[in-house]
C-alpha positions as protocol buffer text, in pm:
chain_id: "A"
residue {
  index: 1
  type: MET
  ca { x: 0 y: 0 z: 0 }
}
residue {
  index: 2
  type: GLU
  ca { x: 290 y: 236 z: 61 }
}
residue {
  index: 3
  type: GLU
  ca { x: 353 y: 275 z: -310 }
}
residue {
  index: 4
  type: TYR
  ca { x: 10 y: 436 z: -347 }
}
residue {
  index: 5
  type: ALA
  ca { x: 49 y: 681 z: -57 }
}
residue {
  index: 6
  type: ASN
  ca { x: 162 y: 972 z: -275 }
}
residue {
  index: 7
  type: MET
  ca { x: -104 y: 916 z: -543 }
}
residue {
  index: 8
  type: THR
  ca { x: -420 y: 1126 z: -547 }
}
residue {
  index: 9
  type: THR
  ca { x: -752 y: 947 z: -525 }
}
residue {
  index: 10
  type: GLU
  ca { x: -822 y: 1040 z: -888 }
}
residue {
  index: 11
  type: GLU
  ca { x: -493 y: 882 z: -990 }
}
residue {
  index: 12
  type: LEU
  ca { x: -580 y: 567 z: -794 }
}
residue {
  index: 13
  type: PHE
  ca { x: -916 y: 541 z: -969 }
}
residue {
  index: 14
  type: GLN
  ca { x: -752 y: 588 z: -1308 }
}
residue {
  index: 15
  type: ALA
  ca { x: -493 y: 323 z: -1228 }
}
residue {
  index: 16
  type: TYR
  ca { x: -769 y: 87 z: -1117 }
}
residue {
  index: 17
  type: ARG
  ca { x: -966 y: 144 z: -1437 }
}
residue {
  index: 18
  type: ASP
  ca { x: -653 y: 82 z: -1644 }
}
residue {
  index: 19
  type: ALA
  ca { x: -548 y: -232 z: -1457 }
}
residue {
  index: 20
  type: PRO
  ca { x: -791 y: -351 z: -1187 }
}
residue {
  index: 21
  type: SER
  ca { x: -640 y: -526 z: -887 }
}
residue {
  index: 22
  type: GLU
  ca { x: -749 y: -606 z: -533 }
}
residue {
  index: 23
  type: GLU
  ca { x: -455 y: -408 z: -398 }
}
residue {
  index: 24
  type: LEU
  ca { x: -557 y: -94 z: -585 }
}
residue {
  index: 25
  type: LYS
  ca { x: -921 y: -141 z: -490 }
}
residue {
  index: 26
  type: TRP
  ca { x: -844 y: -158 z: -120 }
}
residue {
  index: 27
  type: ALA
  ca { x: -603 y: 133 z: -146 }
}
residue {
  index: 28
  type: ILE
  ca { x: -905 y: 336 z: -259 }
}
residue {
  index: 29
  type: VAL
  ca { x: -1139 y: 183 z: -2 }
}
residue {
  index: 30
  type: MET
  ca { x: -913 y: 263 z: 292 }
}
residue {
  index: 31
  type: ARG
  ca { x: -919 y: 632 z: 199 }
}
residue {
  index: 32
  type: TYR
  ca { x: -1292 y: 641 z: 270 }
}
residue {
  index: 33
  type: THR
  ca { x: -1311 y: 461 z: 604 }
}
residue {
  index: 34
  type: ASN
  ca { x: -1378 y: 794 z: 778 }
}
residue {
  index: 35
  type: THR
  ca { x: -1674 y: 846 z: 545 }
}
residue {
  index: 36
  type: ILE
  ca { x: -1826 y: 523 z: 673 }
}
residue {
  index: 37
  type: LYS
  ca { x: -1763 y: 619 z: 1035 }
}
residue {
  index: 38
  type: ASN
  ca { x: -1904 y: 971 z: 997 }
}
residue {
  index: 39
  type: ILE
  ca { x: -2226 y: 848 z: 833 }
}
residue {
  index: 40
  type: ALA
  ca { x: -2259 y: 564 z: 1085 }
}
residue {
  index: 41
  type: LEU
  ca { x: -2223 y: 804 z: 1377 }
}
residue {
  index: 42
  type: GLN
  ca { x: -2469 y: 1045 z: 1221 }
}
residue {
  index: 43
  type: ILE
  ca { x: -2750 y: 789 z: 1202 }
}
residue {
  index: 44
  type: GLN
  ca { x: -2645 y: 572 z: 1494 }
}
residue {
  index: 45
  type: GLY
  ca { x: -3000 y: 574 z: 1623 }
}
residue {
  index: 46
  type: VAL
  ca { x: -3105 y: 363 z: 1324 }
}
residue {
  index: 47
  type: TYR
  ca { x: -2895 y: 63 z: 1423 }
}
residue {
  index: 48
  type: SER
  ca { x: -2788 y: 110 z: 1786 }
}
residue {
  index: 49
  type: SER
  ca { x: -3041 y: -145 z: 1913 }
}
residue {
  index: 50
  type: PHE
  ca { x: -2908 y: -433 z: 1701 }
}
residue {
  index: 51
  type: ALA
  ca { x: -2552 y: -354 z: 1585 }
}
residue {
  index: 52
  type: GLN
  ca { x: -2229 y: -196 z: 1702 }
}
residue {
  index: 53
  type: LEU
  ca { x: -2038 y: 79 z: 1525 }
}
residue {
  index: 54
  type: ASP
  ca { x: -1757 y: -162 z: 1434 }
}
residue {
  index: 55
  type: ASP
  ca { x: -2007 y: -398 z: 1269 }
}
residue {
  index: 56
  type: ILE
  ca { x: -2148 y: -115 z: 1059 }
}
residue {
  index: 57
  type: ILE
  ca { x: -1798 y: -4 z: 957 }
}
residue {
  index: 58
  type: ASN
  ca { x: -1714 y: -358 z: 848 }
}
residue {
  index: 59
  type: GLU
  ca { x: -2033 y: -378 z: 641 }
}
residue {
  index: 60
  type: GLY
  ca { x: -1951 y: -34 z: 501 }
}
residue {
  index: 61
  type: LEU
  ca { x: -1610 y: -154 z: 381 }
}
residue {
  index: 62
  type: ILE
  ca { x: -1784 y: -421 z: 174 }
}
residue {
  index: 63
  type: VAL
  ca { x: -2018 y: -157 z: 30 }
}
residue {
  index: 64
  type: LEU
  ca { x: -1716 y: 62 z: -52 }
}
residue {
  index: 65
  type: ALA
  ca { x: -1536 y: -222 z: -229 }
}
residue {
  index: 66
  type: ARG
  ca { x: -1841 y: -292 z: -445 }
}
residue {
  index: 67
  type: ALA
  ca { x: -1886 y: 78 z: -512 }
}
residue {
  index: 68
  type: VAL
  ca { x: -1532 y: 111 z: -648 }
}
residue {
  index: 69
  type: ASP
  ca { x: -1619 y: -146 z: -916 }
}
residue {
  index: 70
  type: LYS
  ca { x: -1952 y: 13 z: -1007 }
}
residue {
  index: 71
  type: TYR
  ca { x: -1858 y: 380 z: -986 }
}
residue {
  index: 72
  type: ASP
  ca { x: -1886 y: 586 z: -1304 }
}
residue {
  index: 73
  type: PRO
  ca { x: -1722 y: 934 z: -1274 }
}
residue {
  index: 74
  type: SER
  ca { x: -1983 y: 1078 z: -1511 }
}
residue {
  index: 75
  type: ILE
  ca { x: -2255 y: 1047 z: -1242 }
}
residue {
  index: 76
  type: GLY
  ca { x: -2077 y: 1276 z: -995 }
}
residue {
  index: 77
  type: LYS
  ca { x: -1837 y: 1264 z: -703 }
}
residue {
  index: 78
  type: PHE
  ca { x: -1748 y: 928 z: -553 }
}
residue {
  index: 79
  type: GLU
  ca { x: -1806 y: 1067 z: -203 }
}
residue {
  index: 80
  type: THR
  ca { x: -2170 y: 1144 z: -288 }
}
residue {
  index: 81
  type: TYR
  ca { x: -2216 y: 814 z: -470 }
}
residue {
  index: 82
  type: VAL
  ca { x: -2081 y: 601 z: -187 }
}
residue {
  index: 83
  type: ALA
  ca { x: -2250 y: 802 z: 92 }
}
residue {
  index: 84
  type: LYS
  ca { x: -2590 y: 708 z: -54 }
}
residue {
  index: 85
  type: ARG
  ca { x: -2488 y: 343 z: -62 }
}
residue {
  index: 86
  type: ILE
  ca { x: -2363 y: 338 z: 297 }
}
residue {
  index: 87
  type: ARG
  ca { x: -2675 y: 514 z: 423 }
}
residue {
  index: 88
  type: GLY
  ca { x: -2887 y: 271 z: 220 }
}
residue {
  index: 89
  type: MET
  ca { x: -2699 y: -26 z: 364 }
}
residue {
  index: 90
  type: ILE
  ca { x: -2773 y: 89 z: 720 }
}
residue {
  index: 91
  type: ILE
  ca { x: -3140 y: 149 z: 637 }
}
residue {
  index: 92
  type: ASP
  ca { x: -3162 y: -198 z: 480 }
}
residue {
  index: 93
  type: LEU
  ca { x: -3016 y: -356 z: 793 }
}
residue {
  index: 94
  type: ALA
  ca { x: -3271 y: -173 z: 1007 }
}
residue {
  index: 95
  type: ARG
  ca { x: -3553 y: -287 z: 780 }
}
residue {
  index: 96
  type: GLN
  ca { x: -3436 y: -649 z: 789 }
}
residue {
  index: 97
  type: GLN
  ca { x: -3413 y: -642 z: 1168 }
}
residue {
  index: 98
  type: ASP
  ca { x: -3762 y: -489 z: 1193 }
}
residue {
  index: 99
  type: TRP
  ca { x: -3627 y: -330 z: 1509 }
}
residue {
  index: 100
  type: VAL
  ca { x: -3862 y: -34 z: 1552 }
}
residue {
  index: 101
  type: PRO
  ca { x: -4080 y: -105 z: 1859 }
}
residue {
  index: 102
  type: ARG
  ca { x: -4434 y: -196 z: 1759 }
}
residue {
  index: 103
  type: PRO
  ca { x: -4604 y: 88 z: 1955 }
}
residue {
  index: 104
  type: VAL
  ca { x: -4367 y: 344 z: 1795 }
}
residue {
  index: 105
  type: ARG
  ca { x: -4430 y: 206 z: 1447 }
}
residue {
  index: 106
  type: LYS
  ca { x: -4806 y: 193 z: 1507 }
}
residue {
  index: 107
  type: ARG
  ca { x: -4822 y: 554 z: 1627 }
}
residue {
  index: 108
  type: ALA
  ca { x: -4597 y: 676 z: 1345 }
}
residue {
  index: 109
  type: LYS
  ca { x: -4823 y: 510 z: 1088 }
}
residue {
  index: 110
  type: GLU
  ca { x: -5127 y: 667 z: 1253 }
}
residue {
  index: 111
  type: ILE
  ca { x: -4967 y: 1010 z: 1229 }
}
residue {
  index: 112
  type: GLU
  ca { x: -4872 y: 951 z: 863 }
}
residue {
  index: 113
  type: ARG
  ca { x: -5228 y: 845 z: 781 }
}
residue {
  index: 114
  type: ALA
  ca { x: -5377 y: 1139 z: 971 }
}
residue {
  index: 115
  type: ASN
  ca { x: -5150 y: 1384 z: 791 }
}
residue {
  index: 116
  type: SER
  ca { x: -5246 y: 1237 z: 456 }
}
residue {
  index: 117
  type: GLU
  ca { x: -5619 y: 1244 z: 530 }
}
residue {
  index: 118
  type: LEU
  ca { x: -5607 y: 1598 z: 667 }
}
residue {
  index: 119
  type: TYR
  ca { x: -5402 y: 1714 z: 367 }
}
residue {
  index: 120
  type: ALA
  ca { x: -5673 y: 1580 z: 134 }
}
residue {
  index: 121
  type: VAL
  ca { x: -5942 y: 1771 z: 327 }
}
residue {
  index: 122
  type: LEU
  ca { x: -5755 y: 2094 z: 401 }
}
residue {
  index: 123
  type: GLY
  ca { x: -5554 y: 2123 z: 80 }
}
residue {
  index: 124
  type: ARG
  ca { x: -5245 y: 2189 z: 290 }
}
residue {
  index: 125
  type: PHE
  ca { x: -5032 y: 2009 z: 544 }
}
residue {
  index: 126
  type: PRO
  ca { x: -5202 y: 2022 z: 886 }
}
residue {
  index: 127
  type: THR
  ca { x: -5052 y: 2197 z: 1184 }
}
residue {
  index: 128
  type: GLU
  ca { x: -4916 y: 1987 z: 1469 }
}
residue {
  index: 129
  type: HIS
  ca { x: -5218 y: 2078 z: 1684 }
}
residue {
  index: 130
  type: GLU
  ca { x: -5460 y: 1980 z: 1406 }
}
residue {
  index: 131
  type: THR
  ca { x: -5296 y: 1639 z: 1369 }
}
residue {
  index: 132
  type: ALA
  ca { x: -5298 y: 1583 z: 1746 }
}
residue {
  index: 133
  type: GLU
  ca { x: -5664 y: 1685 z: 1766 }
}
residue {
  index: 134
  type: TYR
  ca { x: -5752 y: 1458 z: 1474 }
}
residue {
  index: 135
  type: LEU
  ca { x: -5589 y: 1165 z: 1656 }
}
residue {
  index: 136
  type: ASN
  ca { x: -5758 y: 1266 z: 1983 }
}
residue {
  index: 137
  type: ILE
  ca { x: -5428 y: 1295 z: 2168 }
}
residue {
  index: 138
  type: SER
  ca { x: -5271 y: 1587 z: 2353 }
}
residue {
  index: 139
  type: ASP
  ca { x: -5010 y: 1813 z: 2198 }
}
residue {
  index: 140
  type: GLU
  ca { x: -4759 y: 1672 z: 2447 }
}
residue {
  index: 141
  type: GLU
  ca { x: -4835 y: 1313 z: 2342 }
}
residue {
  index: 142
  type: TYR
  ca { x: -4800 y: 1416 z: 1979 }
}
residue {
  index: 143
  type: GLN
  ca { x: -4460 y: 1577 z: 2042 }
}
residue {
  index: 144
  type: GLU
  ca { x: -4337 y: 1268 z: 2225 }
}
residue {
  index: 145
  type: ALA
  ca { x: -4455 y: 1047 z: 1940 }
}
residue {
  index: 146
  type: MET
  ca { x: -4279 y: 1268 z: 1685 }
}
residue {
  index: 147
  type: ALA
  ca { x: -3951 y: 1247 z: 1873 }
}
residue {
  index: 148
  type: SER
  ca { x: -3976 y: 868 z: 1897 }
}
residue {
  index: 149
  type: ALA
  ca { x: -4078 y: 831 z: 1533 }
}
residue {
  index: 150
  type: SER
  ca { x: -3778 y: 1013 z: 1386 }
}
residue {
  index: 151
  type: VAL
  ca { x: -3588 y: 704 z: 1274 }
}
residue {
  index: 152
  type: TYR
  ca { x: -3906 y: 528 z: 1158 }
}
residue {
  index: 153
  type: SER
  ca { x: -3978 y: 826 z: 933 }
}
residue {
  index: 154
  type: VAL
  ca { x: -3628 y: 804 z: 784 }
}
residue {
  index: 155
  type: VAL
  ca { x: -3681 y: 437 z: 700 }
}
residue {
  index: 156
  type: SER
  ca { x: -4033 y: 502 z: 568 }
}
residue {
  index: 157
  type: LEU
  ca { x: -3922 y: 776 z: 329 }
}
residue {
  index: 158
  type: GLU
  ca { x: -3620 y: 571 z: 222 }
}
residue {
  index: 159
  type: GLU
  ca { x: -3857 y: 289 z: 127 }
}
residue {
  index: 160
  type: THR
  ca { x: -4061 y: 530 z: -83 }
}
residue {
  index: 161
  type: LEU
  ca { x: -3752 y: 650 z: -268 }
}
residue {
  index: 162
  type: GLU
  ca { x: -3574 y: 313 z: -281 }
}
residue {
  index: 163
  type: GLY
  ca { x: -3675 y: 222 z: -634 }
}
residue {
  index: 164
  type: SER
  ca { x: -3577 y: 568 z: -753 }
}
residue {
  index: 165
  type: GLU
  ca { x: -3238 y: 550 z: -582 }
}
residue {
  index: 166
  type: GLN
  ca { x: -3168 y: 221 z: -757 }
}
residue {
  index: 167
  type: ALA
  ca { x: -3271 y: 371 z: -1089 }
}
residue {
  index: 168
  type: ASP
  ca { x: -3029 y: 655 z: -1026 }
}
residue {
  index: 169
  type: GLN
  ca { x: -2743 y: 410 z: -1068 }
}
residue {
  index: 170
  type: ARG
  ca { x: -2876 y: 262 z: -1392 }
}
residue {
  index: 171
  type: GLN
  ca { x: -2823 y: 555 z: -1624 }
}
residue {
  index: 172
  type: SER
  ca { x: -2610 y: 336 z: -1848 }
}
residue {
  index: 173
  type: SER
  ca { x: -2675 y: 75 z: -2117 }
}
residue {
  index: 174
  type: ASP
  ca { x: -2938 y: -111 z: -1914 }
}
residue {
  index: 175
  type: SER
  ca { x: -3156 y: 198 z: -1852 }
}
residue {
  index: 176
  type: SER
  ca { x: -3432 y: 308 z: -2085 }
}
residue {
  index: 177
  type: PRO
  ca { x: -3540 y: 661 z: -2184 }
}
residue {
  index: 178
  type: ASP
  ca { x: -3861 y: 600 z: -1987 }
}
residue {
  index: 179
  type: GLN
  ca { x: -3663 y: 527 z: -1671 }
}
residue {
  index: 180
  type: ALA
  ca { x: -3463 y: 845 z: -1715 }
}
residue {
  index: 181
  type: VAL
  ca { x: -3783 y: 1047 z: -1761 }
}
residue {
  index: 182
  type: GLU
  ca { x: -3942 y: 889 z: -1453 }
}
residue {
  index: 183
  type: ARG
  ca { x: -3629 y: 963 z: -1250 }
}
residue {
  index: 184
  type: GLY
  ca { x: -3632 y: 1325 z: -1367 }
}
residue {
  index: 185
  type: GLU
  ca { x: -3999 y: 1364 z: -1278 }
}
residue {
  index: 186
  type: LEU
  ca { x: -3943 y: 1223 z: -930 }
}
residue {
  index: 187
  type: LEU
  ca { x: -3649 y: 1453 z: -865 }
}
residue {
  index: 188
  type: GLU
  ca { x: -3857 y: 1750 z: -978 }
}
residue {
  index: 189
  type: THR
  ca { x: -4146 y: 1642 z: -756 }
}
residue {
  index: 190
  type: LEU
  ca { x: -3913 y: 1597 z: -460 }
}
residue {
  index: 191
  type: ALA
  ca { x: -3746 y: 1935 z: -519 }
}
residue {
  index: 192
  type: ASN
  ca { x: -4087 y: 2106 z: -538 }
}
residue {
  index: 193
  type: ALA
  ca { x: -4199 y: 1929 z: -220 }
}
residue {
  index: 194
  type: ILE
  ca { x: -3887 y: 2040 z: -33 }
}
residue {
  index: 195
  type: GLY
  ca { x: -3953 y: 2394 z: -156 }
}
residue {
  index: 196
  type: THR
  ca { x: -4287 y: 2396 z: 26 }
}
residue {
  index: 197
  type: LEU
  ca { x: -4131 y: 2313 z: 364 }
}
residue {
  index: 198
  type: ARG
  ca { x: -4071 y: 2573 z: 633 }
}
residue {
  index: 199
  type: ARG
  ca { x: -3726 y: 2726 z: 640 }
}
residue {
  index: 200
  type: ASN
  ca { x: -3622 y: 2547 z: 958 }
}
residue {
  index: 201
  type: GLU
  ca { x: -3733 y: 2215 z: 806 }
}
residue {
  index: 202
  type: GLN
  ca { x: -3530 y: 2282 z: 492 }
}
residue {
  index: 203
  type: ILE
  ca { x: -3228 y: 2371 z: 704 }
}
residue {
  index: 204
  type: VAL
  ca { x: -3254 y: 2049 z: 905 }
}
residue {
  index: 205
  type: LEU
  ca { x: -3277 y: 1837 z: 589 }
}
residue {
  index: 206
  type: SER
  ca { x: -2985 y: 2020 z: 430 }
}
residue {
  index: 207
  type: LEU
  ca { x: -2761 y: 1986 z: 734 }
}
residue {
  index: 208
  type: TYR
  ca { x: -2857 y: 1623 z: 794 }
}
residue {
  index: 209
  type: TYR
  ca { x: -2843 y: 1486 z: 439 }
}
residue {
  index: 210
  type: GLN
  ca { x: -2603 y: 1718 z: 258 }
}
residue {
  index: 211
  type: LYS
  ca { x: -2367 y: 1816 z: 539 }
}
residue {
  index: 212
  type: ASP
  ca { x: -2396 y: 1481 z: 725 }
}
residue {
  index: 213
  type: MET
  ca { x: -2432 y: 1661 z: 1059 }
}
residue {
  index: 214
  type: LYS
  ca { x: -2548 y: 1484 z: 1374 }
}
residue {
  index: 215
  type: MET
  ca { x: -2882 y: 1587 z: 1522 }
}
residue {
  index: 216
  type: LYS
  ca { x: -2722 y: 1736 z: 1835 }
}
residue {
  index: 217
  type: ASP
  ca { x: -2506 y: 1963 z: 1614 }
}
residue {
  index: 218
  type: ILE
  ca { x: -2808 y: 2061 z: 1405 }
}
residue {
  index: 219
  type: ALA
  ca { x: -2989 y: 2149 z: 1726 }
}
residue {
  index: 220
  type: SER
  ca { x: -2700 y: 2374 z: 1822 }
}
residue {
  index: 221
  type: VAL
  ca { x: -2712 y: 2552 z: 1485 }
}
residue {
  index: 222
  type: LEU
  ca { x: -3088 y: 2611 z: 1520 }
}
residue {
  index: 223
  type: GLY
  ca { x: -3064 y: 2705 z: 1887 }
}
residue {
  index: 224
  type: VAL
  ca { x: -3318 y: 2442 z: 1993 }
}
residue {
  index: 225
  type: SER
  ca { x: -3308 y: 2121 z: 2194 }
}
residue {
  index: 226
  type: GLN
  ca { x: -3200 y: 1799 z: 2029 }
}
residue {
  index: 227
  type: ALA
  ca { x: -3551 y: 1661 z: 2081 }
}
residue {
  index: 228
  type: ARG
  ca { x: -3700 y: 1961 z: 1900 }
}
residue {
  index: 229
  type: ALA
  ca { x: -3454 y: 1927 z: 1611 }
}
residue {
  index: 230
  type: SER
  ca { x: -3555 y: 1562 z: 1586 }
}
residue {
  index: 231
  type: GLN
  ca { x: -3923 y: 1660 z: 1578 }
}
residue {
  index: 232
  type: ILE
  ca { x: -3858 y: 1914 z: 1300 }
}
residue {
  index: 233
  type: HIS
  ca { x: -3672 y: 1646 z: 1105 }
}
residue {
  index: 234
  type: THR
  ca { x: -3955 y: 1395 z: 1150 }
}
residue {
  index: 235
  type: ARG
  ca { x: -4222 y: 1645 z: 1048 }
}
residue {
  index: 236
  type: ALA
  ca { x: -4025 y: 1743 z: 736 }
}
residue {
  index: 237
  type: LEU
  ca { x: -3995 y: 1378 z: 633 }
}
residue {
  index: 238
  type: GLN
  ca { x: -4364 y: 1318 z: 698 }
}
residue {
  index: 239
  type: LYS
  ca { x: -4454 y: 1618 z: 484 }
}
residue {
  index: 240
  type: LEU
  ca { x: -4240 y: 1486 z: 200 }
}
residue {
  index: 241
  type: LYS
  ca { x: -4400 y: 1142 z: 235 }
}
residue {
  index: 242
  type: VAL
  ca { x: -4750 y: 1288 z: 214 }
}
residue {
  index: 243
  type: LEU
  ca { x: -4664 y: 1508 z: -83 }
}
residue {
  index: 244
  type: LEU
  ca { x: -4503 y: 1219 z: -269 }
}
residue {
  index: 245
  type: ASP
  ca { x: -4802 y: 998 z: -188 }
}
residue {
  index: 246
  type: GLN
  ca { x: -5031 y: 1264 z: -336 }
}
residue {
  index: 247
  type: LYS
  ca { x: -4830 y: 1237 z: -659 }
}
residue {
  index: 248
  type: GLY
  ca { x: -4871 y: 860 z: -661 }
}
residue {
  index: 249
  type: ILE
  ca { x: -4513 y: 793 z: -552 }
}
residue {
  index: 250
  type: SER
  ca { x: -4541 y: 539 z: -274 }
}
């Protein structure tokens, strides 16, 4: 590995494309171990009940190795490409474990359904009080449920976008013009949906998904408690889910 120490990552990728080898592949992989760790720490709540950080990092190394083989520079930066895969791997593990407590999942689904039904009646996303009233629970119970449902909402939205995320990586010979059009329409719908969110909701999503910040750091930026930042995050994801559902993307 020492012979590759002075090479840039771009040079390593070029060398690997010219003459693939396991040694070159792992020279690239090892440069991104911090990426795995940072993402894993950011969404530790997703897997903390069934896996350790070291386990996630080991799984992430496998994802990285596969990503090196599949990466096409024309689709964008490798960091962005592989971050989606690592996040997706963790979400998949959570889904397979079915680890979300049944009461939390049940309440989260009730809130999702209430939001969707109220949106259809009101023509807008309901306020927190309106949703709580619709469910016949107190505002305090609603806030507690929102804080608990944060990770469930992440998994739920990821499931909605899963097919699209996979299509994103098939913009090569095996993709059709129709797939590309569908992908473009979904991205436009998602961008428009994000544009309707409140500013603090947009900030949370940007810091969490683009800047890979932990929720406690996002809370510090917003000047709110970590629980409140988590609630804002959950509500933003629920809004996106409802808006995508209204467009038939579910």
